[in-house]
PDB file of C-alpha atoms in Angstrom:
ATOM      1  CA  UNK A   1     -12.222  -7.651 -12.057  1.00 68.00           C
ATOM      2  CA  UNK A   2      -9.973  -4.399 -13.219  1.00 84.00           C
ATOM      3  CA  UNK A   3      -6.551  -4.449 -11.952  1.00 89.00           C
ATOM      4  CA  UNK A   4      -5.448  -0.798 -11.505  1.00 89.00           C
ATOM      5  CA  UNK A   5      -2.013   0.544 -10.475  1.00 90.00           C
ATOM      6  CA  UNK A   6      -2.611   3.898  -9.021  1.00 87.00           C
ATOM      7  CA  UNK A   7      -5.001   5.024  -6.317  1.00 84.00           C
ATOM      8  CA  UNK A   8      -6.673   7.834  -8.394  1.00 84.00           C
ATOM      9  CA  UNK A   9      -7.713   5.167 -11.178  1.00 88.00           C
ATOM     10  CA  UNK A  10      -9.515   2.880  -8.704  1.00 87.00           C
ATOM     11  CA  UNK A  11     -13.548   3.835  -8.416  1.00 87.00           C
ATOM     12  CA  UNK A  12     -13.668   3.535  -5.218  1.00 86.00           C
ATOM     13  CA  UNK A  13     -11.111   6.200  -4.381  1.00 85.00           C
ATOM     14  CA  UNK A  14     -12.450   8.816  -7.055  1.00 84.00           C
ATOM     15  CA  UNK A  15     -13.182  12.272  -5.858  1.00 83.00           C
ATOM     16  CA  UNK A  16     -10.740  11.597  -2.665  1.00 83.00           C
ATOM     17  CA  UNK A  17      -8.115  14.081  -1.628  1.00 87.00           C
ATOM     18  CA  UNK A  18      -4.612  12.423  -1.778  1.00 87.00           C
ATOM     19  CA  UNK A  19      -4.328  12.481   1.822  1.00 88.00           C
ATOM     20  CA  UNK A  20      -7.966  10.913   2.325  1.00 84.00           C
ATOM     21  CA  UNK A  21      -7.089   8.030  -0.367  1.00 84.00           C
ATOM     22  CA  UNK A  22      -3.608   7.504   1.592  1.00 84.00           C
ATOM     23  CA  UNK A  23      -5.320   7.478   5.184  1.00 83.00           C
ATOM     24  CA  UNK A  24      -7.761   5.084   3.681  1.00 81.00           C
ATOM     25  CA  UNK A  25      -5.729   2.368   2.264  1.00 82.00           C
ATOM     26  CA  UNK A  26      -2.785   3.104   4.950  1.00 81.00           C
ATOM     27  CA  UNK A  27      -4.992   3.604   8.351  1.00 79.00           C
ATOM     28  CA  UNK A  28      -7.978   1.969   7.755  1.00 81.00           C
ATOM     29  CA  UNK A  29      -7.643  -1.680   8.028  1.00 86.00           C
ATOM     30  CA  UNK A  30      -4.973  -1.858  10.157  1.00 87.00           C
ATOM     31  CA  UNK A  31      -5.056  -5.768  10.803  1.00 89.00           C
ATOM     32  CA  UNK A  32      -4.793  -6.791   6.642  1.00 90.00           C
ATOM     33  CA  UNK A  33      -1.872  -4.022   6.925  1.00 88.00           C
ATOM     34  CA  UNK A  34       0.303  -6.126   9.591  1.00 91.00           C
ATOM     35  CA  UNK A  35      -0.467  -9.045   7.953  1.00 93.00           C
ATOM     36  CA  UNK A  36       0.867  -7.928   4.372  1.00 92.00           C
ATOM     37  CA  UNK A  37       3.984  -6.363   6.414  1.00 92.00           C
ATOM     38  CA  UNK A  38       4.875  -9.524   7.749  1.00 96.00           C
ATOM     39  CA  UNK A  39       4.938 -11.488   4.260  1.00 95.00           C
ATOM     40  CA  UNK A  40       6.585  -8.296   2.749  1.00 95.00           C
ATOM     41  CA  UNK A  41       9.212  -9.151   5.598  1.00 95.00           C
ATOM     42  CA  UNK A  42       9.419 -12.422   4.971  1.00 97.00           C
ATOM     43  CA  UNK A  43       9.523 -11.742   0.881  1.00 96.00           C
ATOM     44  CA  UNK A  44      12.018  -9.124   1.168  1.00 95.00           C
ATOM     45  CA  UNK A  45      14.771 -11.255   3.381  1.00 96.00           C
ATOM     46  CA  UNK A  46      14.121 -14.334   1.198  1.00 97.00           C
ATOM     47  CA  UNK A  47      14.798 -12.405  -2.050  1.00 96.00           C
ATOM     48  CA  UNK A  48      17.685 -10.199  -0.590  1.00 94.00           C
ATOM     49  CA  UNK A  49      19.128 -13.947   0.143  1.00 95.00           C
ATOM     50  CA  UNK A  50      18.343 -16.302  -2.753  1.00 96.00           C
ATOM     51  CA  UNK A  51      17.890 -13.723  -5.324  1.00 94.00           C
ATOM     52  CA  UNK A  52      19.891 -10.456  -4.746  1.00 93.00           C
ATOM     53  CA  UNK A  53      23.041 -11.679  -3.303  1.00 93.00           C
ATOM     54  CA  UNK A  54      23.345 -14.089  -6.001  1.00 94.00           C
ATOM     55  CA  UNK A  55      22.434 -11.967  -8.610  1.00 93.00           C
ATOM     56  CA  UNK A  56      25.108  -9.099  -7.447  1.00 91.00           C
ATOM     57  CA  UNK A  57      27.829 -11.897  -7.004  1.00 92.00           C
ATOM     58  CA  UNK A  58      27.337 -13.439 -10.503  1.00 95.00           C
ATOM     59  CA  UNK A  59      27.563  -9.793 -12.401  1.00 93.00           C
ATOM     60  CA  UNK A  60      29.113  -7.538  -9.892  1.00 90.00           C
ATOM     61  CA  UNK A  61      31.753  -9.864  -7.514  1.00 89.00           C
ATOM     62  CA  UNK A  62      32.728  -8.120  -4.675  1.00 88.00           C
ATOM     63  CA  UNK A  63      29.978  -5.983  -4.816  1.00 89.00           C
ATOM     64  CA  UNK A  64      29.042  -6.299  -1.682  1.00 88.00           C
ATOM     65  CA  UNK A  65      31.972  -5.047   0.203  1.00 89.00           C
ATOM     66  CA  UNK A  66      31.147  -1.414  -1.253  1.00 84.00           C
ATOM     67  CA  UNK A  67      28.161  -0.833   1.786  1.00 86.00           C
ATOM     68  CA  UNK A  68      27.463   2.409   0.429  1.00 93.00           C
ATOM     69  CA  UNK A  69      26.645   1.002  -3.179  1.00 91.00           C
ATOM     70  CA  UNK A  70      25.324  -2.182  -1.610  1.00 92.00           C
ATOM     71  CA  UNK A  71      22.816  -0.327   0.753  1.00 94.00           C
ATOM     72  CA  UNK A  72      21.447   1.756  -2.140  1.00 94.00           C
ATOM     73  CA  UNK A  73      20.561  -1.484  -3.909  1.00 92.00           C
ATOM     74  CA  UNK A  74      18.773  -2.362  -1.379  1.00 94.00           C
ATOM     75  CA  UNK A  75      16.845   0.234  -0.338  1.00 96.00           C
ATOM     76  CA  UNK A  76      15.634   0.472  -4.066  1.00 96.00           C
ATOM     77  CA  UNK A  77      14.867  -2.656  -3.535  1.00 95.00           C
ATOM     78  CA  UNK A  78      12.477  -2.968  -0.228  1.00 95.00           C
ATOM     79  CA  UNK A  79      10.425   0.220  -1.675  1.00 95.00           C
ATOM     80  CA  UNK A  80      10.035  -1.533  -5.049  1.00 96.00           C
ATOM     81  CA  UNK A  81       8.659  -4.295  -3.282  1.00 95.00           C
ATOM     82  CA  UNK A  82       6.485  -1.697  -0.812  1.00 93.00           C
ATOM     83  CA  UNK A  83       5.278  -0.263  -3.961  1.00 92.00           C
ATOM     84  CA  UNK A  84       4.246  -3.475  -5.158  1.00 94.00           C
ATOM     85  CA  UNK A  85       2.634  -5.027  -1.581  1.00 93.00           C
ATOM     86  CA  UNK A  86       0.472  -1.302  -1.893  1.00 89.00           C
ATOM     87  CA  UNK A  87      -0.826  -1.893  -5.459  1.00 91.00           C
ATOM     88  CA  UNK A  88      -1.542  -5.266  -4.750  1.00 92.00           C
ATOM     89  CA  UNK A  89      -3.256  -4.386  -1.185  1.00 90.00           C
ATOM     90  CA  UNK A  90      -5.365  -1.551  -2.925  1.00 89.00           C
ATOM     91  CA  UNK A  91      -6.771  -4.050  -5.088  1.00 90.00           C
ATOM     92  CA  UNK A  92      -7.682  -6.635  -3.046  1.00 90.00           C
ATOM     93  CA  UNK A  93      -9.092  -4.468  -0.547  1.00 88.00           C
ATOM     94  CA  UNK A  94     -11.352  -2.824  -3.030  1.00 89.00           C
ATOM     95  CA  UNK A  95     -14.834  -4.132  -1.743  1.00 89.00           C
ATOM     96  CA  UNK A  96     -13.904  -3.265   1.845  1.00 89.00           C
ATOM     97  CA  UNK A  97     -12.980   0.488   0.707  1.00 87.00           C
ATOM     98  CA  UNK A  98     -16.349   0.399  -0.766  1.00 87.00           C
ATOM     99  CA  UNK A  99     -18.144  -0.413   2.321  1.00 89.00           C
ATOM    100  CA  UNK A 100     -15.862   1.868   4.642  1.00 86.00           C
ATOM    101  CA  UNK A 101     -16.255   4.690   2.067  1.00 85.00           C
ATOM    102  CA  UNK A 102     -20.387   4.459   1.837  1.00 87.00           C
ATOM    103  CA  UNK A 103     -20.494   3.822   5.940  1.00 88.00           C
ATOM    104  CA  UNK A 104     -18.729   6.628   6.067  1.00 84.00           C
ATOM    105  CA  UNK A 105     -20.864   8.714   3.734  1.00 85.00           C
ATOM    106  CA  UNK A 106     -24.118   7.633   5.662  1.00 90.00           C
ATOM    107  CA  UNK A 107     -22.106   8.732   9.239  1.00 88.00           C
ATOM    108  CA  UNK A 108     -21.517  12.186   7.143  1.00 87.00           C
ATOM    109  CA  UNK A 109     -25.305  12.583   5.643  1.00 89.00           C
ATOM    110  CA  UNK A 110     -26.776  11.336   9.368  1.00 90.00           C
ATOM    111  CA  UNK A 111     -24.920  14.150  10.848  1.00 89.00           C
ATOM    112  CA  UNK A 112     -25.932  16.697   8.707  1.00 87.00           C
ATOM    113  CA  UNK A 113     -29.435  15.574   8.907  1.00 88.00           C
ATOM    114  CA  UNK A 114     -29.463  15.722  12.589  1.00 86.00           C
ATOM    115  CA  UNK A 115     -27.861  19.445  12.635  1.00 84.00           C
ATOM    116  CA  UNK A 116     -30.636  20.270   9.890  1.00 84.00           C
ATOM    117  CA  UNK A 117     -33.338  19.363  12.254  1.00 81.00           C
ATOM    118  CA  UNK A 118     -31.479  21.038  14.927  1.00 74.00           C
ATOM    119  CA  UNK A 119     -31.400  24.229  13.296  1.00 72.00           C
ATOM    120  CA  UNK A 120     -35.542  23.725  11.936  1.00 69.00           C
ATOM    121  CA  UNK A 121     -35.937  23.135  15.628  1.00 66.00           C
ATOM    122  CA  UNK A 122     -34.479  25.882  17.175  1.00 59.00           C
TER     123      UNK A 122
END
């Protein structure tokens, strides 16, 4: 199974607007969403703890105490690791986008079948 790093590469997502890819691997399934959040959470306070604080302490000591400087390190750091939970969540969720996408497509294609015979009817 391809790994792929941006939506527009994945197969699933080709020939979707940027807003419809977005709404599909951001809205969609909701409930694999929280739970990715909540070990994102739990990745990003562990890290900031055992592996940022040291890591600015050993080459940077005192650091810290600048909040401004401190804050930006951060920050870079929690969407580094968003980036990361998104490329990972696009890729396991592939099959499912699959599935949404074609149930989708069938909703779409019933529709206009159903206004097709409207109009013949009328």
């Amino acid at each position: 199974m391809a790994f792929y790093f941006r939506a527009d590469d994945v197969p699933e997502l080709r020939g979707l607007s940027k807003w419809d890819q977005r709404v599909l691997l951001r809205g969609t399934f909701l409930r694999e969403r929280a739970i990715s959040t909540l070990v994102l959470l739990l990745i990003v306070i562990g890290s900031i703890q055992f592996v940022i604080n040291p890591l600015v302490e050993s080459l940077a000591p005192g650091f810290r105490n600048n909040t401004l400087g401190y804050a930006a390190v951060l920050i870079v750091w929690l969407l580094a690791l968003m980036s990361a939970r998104d490329i990972v969540m696009m890729n396991i969720l592939r099959p499912k986008i699959a599935a949404k996408r074609a149930e989708k497509q069938a909703a779409e294609l019933a529709a206009a079948k159903a206004a097709n015979e409207g109009d013949a009817a009328g």
